[in-house]
PDB file of C-alpha atoms in Angstrom:
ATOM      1  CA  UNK A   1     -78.370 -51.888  27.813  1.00 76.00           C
ATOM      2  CA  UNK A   2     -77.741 -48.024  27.209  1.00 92.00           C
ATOM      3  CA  UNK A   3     -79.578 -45.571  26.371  1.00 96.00           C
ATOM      4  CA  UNK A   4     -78.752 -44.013  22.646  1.00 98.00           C
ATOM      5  CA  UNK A   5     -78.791 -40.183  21.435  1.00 97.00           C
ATOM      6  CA  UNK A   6     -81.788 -39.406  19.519  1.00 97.00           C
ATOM      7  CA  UNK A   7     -81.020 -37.415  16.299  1.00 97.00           C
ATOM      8  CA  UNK A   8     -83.252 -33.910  16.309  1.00 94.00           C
ATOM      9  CA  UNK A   9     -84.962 -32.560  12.646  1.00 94.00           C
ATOM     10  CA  UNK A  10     -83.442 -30.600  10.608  1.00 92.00           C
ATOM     11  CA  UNK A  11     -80.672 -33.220  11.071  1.00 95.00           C
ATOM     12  CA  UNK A  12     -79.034 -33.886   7.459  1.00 96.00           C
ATOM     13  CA  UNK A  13     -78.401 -37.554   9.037  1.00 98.00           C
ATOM     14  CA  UNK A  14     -82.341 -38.263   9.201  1.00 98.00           C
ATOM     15  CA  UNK A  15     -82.562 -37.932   5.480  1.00 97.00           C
ATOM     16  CA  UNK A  16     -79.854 -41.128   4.858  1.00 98.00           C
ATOM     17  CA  UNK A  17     -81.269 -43.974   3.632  1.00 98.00           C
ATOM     18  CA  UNK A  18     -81.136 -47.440   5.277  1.00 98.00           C
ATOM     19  CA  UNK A  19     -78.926 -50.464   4.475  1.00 98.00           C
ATOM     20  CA  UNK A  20     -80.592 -53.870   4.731  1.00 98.00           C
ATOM     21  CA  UNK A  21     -79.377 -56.077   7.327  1.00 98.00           C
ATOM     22  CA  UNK A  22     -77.590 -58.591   6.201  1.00 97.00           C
ATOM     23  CA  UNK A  23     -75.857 -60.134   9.441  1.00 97.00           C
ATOM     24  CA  UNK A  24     -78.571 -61.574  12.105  1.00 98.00           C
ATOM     25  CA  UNK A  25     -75.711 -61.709  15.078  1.00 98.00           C
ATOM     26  CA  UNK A  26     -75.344 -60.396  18.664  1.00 98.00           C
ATOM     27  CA  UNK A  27     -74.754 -56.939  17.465  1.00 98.00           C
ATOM     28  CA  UNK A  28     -78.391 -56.941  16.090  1.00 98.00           C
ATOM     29  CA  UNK A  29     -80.209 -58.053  19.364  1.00 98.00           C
ATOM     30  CA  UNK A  30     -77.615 -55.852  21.374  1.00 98.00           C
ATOM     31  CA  UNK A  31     -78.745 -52.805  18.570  1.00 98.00           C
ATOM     32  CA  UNK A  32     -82.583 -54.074  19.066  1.00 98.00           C
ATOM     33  CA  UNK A  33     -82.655 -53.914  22.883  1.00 98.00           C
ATOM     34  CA  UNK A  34     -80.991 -50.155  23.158  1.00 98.00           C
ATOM     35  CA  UNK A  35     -83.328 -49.038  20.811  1.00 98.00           C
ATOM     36  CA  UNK A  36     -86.100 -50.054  22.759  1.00 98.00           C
ATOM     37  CA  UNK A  37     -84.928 -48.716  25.997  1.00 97.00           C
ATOM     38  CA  UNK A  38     -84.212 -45.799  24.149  1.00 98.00           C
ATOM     39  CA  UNK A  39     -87.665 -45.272  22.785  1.00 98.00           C
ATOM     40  CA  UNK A  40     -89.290 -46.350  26.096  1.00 97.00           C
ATOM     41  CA  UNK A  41     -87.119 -43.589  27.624  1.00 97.00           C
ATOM     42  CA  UNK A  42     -88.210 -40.964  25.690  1.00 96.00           C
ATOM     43  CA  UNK A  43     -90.910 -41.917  26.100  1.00 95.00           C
ATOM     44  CA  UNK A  44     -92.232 -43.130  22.304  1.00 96.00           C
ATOM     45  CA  UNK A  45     -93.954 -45.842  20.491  1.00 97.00           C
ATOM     46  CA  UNK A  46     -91.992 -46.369  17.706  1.00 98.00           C
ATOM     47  CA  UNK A  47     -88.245 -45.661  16.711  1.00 98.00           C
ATOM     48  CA  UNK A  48     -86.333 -46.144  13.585  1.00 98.00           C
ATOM     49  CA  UNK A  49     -82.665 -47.271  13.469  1.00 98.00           C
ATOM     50  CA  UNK A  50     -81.899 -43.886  11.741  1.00 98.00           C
ATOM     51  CA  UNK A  51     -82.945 -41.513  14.386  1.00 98.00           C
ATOM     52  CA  UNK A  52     -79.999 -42.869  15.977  1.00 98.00           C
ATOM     53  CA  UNK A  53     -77.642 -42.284  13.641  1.00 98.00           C
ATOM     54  CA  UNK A  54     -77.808 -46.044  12.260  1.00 98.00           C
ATOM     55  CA  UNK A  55     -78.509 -46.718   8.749  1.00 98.00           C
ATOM     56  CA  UNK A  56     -80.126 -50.169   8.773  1.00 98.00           C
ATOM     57  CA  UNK A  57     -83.494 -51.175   7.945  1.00 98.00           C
ATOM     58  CA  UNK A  58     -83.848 -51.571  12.092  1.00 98.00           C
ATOM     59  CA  UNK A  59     -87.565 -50.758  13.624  1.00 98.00           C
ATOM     60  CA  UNK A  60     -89.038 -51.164  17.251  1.00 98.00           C
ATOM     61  CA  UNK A  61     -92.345 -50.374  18.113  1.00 98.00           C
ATOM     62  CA  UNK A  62     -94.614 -50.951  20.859  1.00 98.00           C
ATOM     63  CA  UNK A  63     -98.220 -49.147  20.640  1.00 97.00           C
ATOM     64  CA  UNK A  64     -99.910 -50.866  23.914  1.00 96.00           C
ATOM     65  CA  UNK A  65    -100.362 -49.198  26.594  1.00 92.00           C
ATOM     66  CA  UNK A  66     -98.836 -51.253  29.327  1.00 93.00           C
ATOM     67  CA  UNK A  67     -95.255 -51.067  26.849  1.00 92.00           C
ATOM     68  CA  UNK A  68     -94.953 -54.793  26.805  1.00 95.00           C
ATOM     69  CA  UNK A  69     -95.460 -55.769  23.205  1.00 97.00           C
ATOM     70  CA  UNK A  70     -92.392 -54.791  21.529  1.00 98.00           C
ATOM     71  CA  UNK A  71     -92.233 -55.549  17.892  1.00 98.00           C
ATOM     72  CA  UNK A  72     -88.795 -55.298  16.073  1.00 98.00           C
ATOM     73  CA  UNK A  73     -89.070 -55.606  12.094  1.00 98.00           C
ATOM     74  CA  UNK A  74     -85.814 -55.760  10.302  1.00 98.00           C
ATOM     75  CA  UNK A  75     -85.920 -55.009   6.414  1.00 98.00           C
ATOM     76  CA  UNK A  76     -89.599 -54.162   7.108  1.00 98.00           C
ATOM     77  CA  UNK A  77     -91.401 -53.984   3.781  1.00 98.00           C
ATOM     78  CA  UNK A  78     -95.306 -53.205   2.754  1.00 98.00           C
ATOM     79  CA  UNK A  79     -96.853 -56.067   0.548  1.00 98.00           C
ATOM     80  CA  UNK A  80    -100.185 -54.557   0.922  1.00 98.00           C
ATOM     81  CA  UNK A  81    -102.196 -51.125   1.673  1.00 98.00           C
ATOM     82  CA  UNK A  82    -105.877 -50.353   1.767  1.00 98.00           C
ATOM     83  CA  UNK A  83    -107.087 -48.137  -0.827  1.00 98.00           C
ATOM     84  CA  UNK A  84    -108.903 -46.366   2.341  1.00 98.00           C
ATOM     85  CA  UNK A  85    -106.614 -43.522   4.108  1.00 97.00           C
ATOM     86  CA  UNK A  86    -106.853 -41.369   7.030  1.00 96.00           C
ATOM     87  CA  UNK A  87    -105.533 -38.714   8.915  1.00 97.00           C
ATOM     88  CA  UNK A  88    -103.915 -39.314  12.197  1.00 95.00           C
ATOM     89  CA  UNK A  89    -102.010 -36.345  14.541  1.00 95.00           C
ATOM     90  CA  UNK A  90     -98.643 -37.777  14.027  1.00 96.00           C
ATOM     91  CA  UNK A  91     -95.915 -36.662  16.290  1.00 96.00           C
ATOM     92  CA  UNK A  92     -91.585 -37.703  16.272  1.00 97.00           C
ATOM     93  CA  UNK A  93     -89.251 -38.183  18.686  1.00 97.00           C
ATOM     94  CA  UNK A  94     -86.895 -36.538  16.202  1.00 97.00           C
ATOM     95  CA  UNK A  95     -89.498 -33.866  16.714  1.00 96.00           C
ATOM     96  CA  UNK A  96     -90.156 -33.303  19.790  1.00 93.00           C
ATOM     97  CA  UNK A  97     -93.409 -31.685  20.920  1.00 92.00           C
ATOM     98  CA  UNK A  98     -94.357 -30.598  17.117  1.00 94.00           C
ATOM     99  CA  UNK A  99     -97.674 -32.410  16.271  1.00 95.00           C
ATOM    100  CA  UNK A 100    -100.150 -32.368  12.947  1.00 96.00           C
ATOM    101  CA  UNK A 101    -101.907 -34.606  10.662  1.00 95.00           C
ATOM    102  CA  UNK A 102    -100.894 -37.084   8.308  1.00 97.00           C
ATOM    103  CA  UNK A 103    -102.574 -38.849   5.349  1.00 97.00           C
ATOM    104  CA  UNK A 104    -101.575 -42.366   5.175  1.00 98.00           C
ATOM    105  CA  UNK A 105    -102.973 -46.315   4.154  1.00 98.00           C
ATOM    106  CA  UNK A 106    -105.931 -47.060   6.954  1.00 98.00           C
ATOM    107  CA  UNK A 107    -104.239 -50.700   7.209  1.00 98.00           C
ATOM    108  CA  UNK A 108    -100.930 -52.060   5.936  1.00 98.00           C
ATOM    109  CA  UNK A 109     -99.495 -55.758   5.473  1.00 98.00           C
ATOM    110  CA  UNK A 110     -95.905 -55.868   6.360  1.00 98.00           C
ATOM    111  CA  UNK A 111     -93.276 -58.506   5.894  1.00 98.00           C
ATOM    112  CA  UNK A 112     -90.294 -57.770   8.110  1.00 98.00           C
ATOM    113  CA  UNK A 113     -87.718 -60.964   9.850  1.00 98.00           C
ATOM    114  CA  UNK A 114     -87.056 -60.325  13.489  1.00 98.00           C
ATOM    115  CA  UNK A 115     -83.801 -60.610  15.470  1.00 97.00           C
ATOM    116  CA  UNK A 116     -83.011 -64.017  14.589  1.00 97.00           C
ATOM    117  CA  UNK A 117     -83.353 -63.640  10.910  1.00 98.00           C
ATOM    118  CA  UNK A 118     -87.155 -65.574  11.094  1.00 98.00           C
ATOM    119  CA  UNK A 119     -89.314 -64.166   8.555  1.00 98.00           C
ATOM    120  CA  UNK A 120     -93.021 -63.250   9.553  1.00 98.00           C
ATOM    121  CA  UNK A 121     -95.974 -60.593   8.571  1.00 98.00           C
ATOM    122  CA  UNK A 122     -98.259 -58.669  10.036  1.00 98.00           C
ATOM    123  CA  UNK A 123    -101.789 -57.266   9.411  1.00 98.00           C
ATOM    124  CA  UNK A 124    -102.076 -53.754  11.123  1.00 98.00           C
ATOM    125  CA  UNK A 125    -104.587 -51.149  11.014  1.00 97.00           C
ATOM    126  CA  UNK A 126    -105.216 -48.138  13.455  1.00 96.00           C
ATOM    127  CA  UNK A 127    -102.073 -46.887  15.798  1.00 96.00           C
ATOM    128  CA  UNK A 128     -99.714 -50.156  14.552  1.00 97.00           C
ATOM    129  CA  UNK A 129    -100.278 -49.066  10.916  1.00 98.00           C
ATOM    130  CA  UNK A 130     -99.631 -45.322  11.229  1.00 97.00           C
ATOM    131  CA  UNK A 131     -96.440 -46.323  13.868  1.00 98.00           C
ATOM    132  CA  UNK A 132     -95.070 -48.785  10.972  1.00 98.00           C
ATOM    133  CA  UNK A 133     -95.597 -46.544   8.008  1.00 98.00           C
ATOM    134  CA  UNK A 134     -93.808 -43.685   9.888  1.00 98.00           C
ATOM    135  CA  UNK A 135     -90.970 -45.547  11.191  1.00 98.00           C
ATOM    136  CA  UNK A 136     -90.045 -46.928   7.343  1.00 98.00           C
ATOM    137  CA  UNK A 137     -90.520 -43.335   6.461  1.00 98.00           C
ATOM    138  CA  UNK A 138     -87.388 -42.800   8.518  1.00 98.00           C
ATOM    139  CA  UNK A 139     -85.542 -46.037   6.951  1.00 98.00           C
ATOM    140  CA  UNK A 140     -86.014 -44.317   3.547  1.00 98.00           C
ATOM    141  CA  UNK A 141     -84.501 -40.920   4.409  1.00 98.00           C
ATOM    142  CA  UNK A 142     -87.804 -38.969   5.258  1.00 97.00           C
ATOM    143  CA  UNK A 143     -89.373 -37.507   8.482  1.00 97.00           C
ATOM    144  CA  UNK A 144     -93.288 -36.859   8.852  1.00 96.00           C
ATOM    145  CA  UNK A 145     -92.815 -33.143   8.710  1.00 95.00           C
ATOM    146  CA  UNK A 146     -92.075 -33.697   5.047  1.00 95.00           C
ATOM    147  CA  UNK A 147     -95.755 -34.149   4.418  1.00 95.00           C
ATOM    148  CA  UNK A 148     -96.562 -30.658   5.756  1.00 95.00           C
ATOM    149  CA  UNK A 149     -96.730 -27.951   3.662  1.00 94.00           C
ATOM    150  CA  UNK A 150     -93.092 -25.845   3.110  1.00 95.00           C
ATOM    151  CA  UNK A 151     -94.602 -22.884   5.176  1.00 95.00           C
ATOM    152  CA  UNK A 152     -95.188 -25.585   8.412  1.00 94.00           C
ATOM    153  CA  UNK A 153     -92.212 -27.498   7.708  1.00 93.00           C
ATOM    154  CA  UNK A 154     -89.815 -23.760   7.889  1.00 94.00           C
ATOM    155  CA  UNK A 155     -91.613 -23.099  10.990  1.00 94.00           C
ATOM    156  CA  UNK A 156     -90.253 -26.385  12.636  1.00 94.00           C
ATOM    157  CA  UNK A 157     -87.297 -26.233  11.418  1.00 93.00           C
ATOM    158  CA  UNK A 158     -87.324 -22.744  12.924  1.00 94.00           C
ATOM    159  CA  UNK A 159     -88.131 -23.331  16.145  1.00 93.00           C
ATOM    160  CA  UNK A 160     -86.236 -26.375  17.006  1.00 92.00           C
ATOM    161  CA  UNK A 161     -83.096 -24.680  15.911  1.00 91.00           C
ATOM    162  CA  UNK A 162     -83.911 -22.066  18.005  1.00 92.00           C
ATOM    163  CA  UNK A 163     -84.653 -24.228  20.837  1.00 89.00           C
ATOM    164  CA  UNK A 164     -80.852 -25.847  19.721  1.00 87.00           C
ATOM    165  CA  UNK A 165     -79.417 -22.830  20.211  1.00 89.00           C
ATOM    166  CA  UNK A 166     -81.041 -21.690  23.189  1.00 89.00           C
ATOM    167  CA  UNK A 167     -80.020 -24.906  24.585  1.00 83.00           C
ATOM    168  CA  UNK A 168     -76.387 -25.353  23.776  1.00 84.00           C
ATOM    169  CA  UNK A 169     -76.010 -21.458  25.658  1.00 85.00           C
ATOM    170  CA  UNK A 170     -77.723 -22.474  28.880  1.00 83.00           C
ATOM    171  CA  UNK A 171     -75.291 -25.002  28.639  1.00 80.00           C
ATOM    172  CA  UNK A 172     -72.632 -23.352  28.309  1.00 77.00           C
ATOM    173  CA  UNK A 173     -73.898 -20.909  30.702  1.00 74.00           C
ATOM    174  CA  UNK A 174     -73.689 -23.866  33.610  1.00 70.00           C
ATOM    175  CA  UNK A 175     -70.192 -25.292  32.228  1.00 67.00           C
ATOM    176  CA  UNK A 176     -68.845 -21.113  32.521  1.00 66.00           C
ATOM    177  CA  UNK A 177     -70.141 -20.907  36.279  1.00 63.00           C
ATOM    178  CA  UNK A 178     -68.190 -24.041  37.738  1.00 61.00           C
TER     179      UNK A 178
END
């Protein structure tokens, strides 16, 4: 397995949309498995085929604590959302360390196939609902900071392309001293 590069907002990448999958093969389950070690990694609970730089409909997640209850939707759809909402502190690994509340379905019923192609659904509320409704966020072109308003969404966008740039010279700082 390897370890994959996680795209950072305001990425114009993050913003394509997702292809179906239409090939259940090795490539898939080879896909599947770096993108979990990748989100472990981070560390993160969810990750989107997108954020690294792959445009198929491609999710893991894993919200338990112990990280052993990976969940990989492919072609993830929603069949069903409450009429109830709430607001959970979502935060991105395309994001890093920028947190803030988003409105969203208080449960969701999802229809997804795994690696083999097997169709299946599941009921989530809490955590798992939040973690799926972001990550198909991504699959569509959109990251969570697009529910803030413009003023908090130019301040992010700010500072992690300051933080780009700060980074890229200290880098180049330690490549000039060798």
């Amino acid at each position: 397995m390897s370890l994959l590069n996680i795209l950072r907002y305001p990425d114009p990448r993050l913003h394509k949309v997702a292809k179906p999958v239409t090939v259940f093969d090795q490539r898939l389950k080879t896909l599947a498995a770096n993108m979990a070690e990748t989100m472990y990694d981070a560390p993160g609970v969810g990750l989107a085929a997108t954020q690294v730089d792959v445009h198929e409909q491609v999710i893991v997640i894993d919200v338990s604590d112990a990280h052993d209850q990976l969940q990989v939707f492919i072609n993830p759809e929603i069949v069903w959302a409450s009429e109830e909402r709430k607001v959970y502190d979502e935060g991105c690994l395309s994001v890093p360390g920028i947190y803030d509340g988003v409105e969203r379905p208080a449960r969701v019923k999802v229809r997804a196939k795994d690696v083999d192609g097997k169709e299946f659904e599941v009921d989530a509320d809490g955590l798992l609902a939040v973690c799926i409704q972001h990550e198909m966020d991504h699959l569509k072109g959109k990251v969570f900071v697009e529910y803030l308003s413009p003023l908090k969404r130019n301040r992010i966008k700010t500072k992690l392309l300051k933080e780009e740039r700060e980074l890229k010279r200290d880098q180049k700082k330690v490549v000039g001293a060798r």
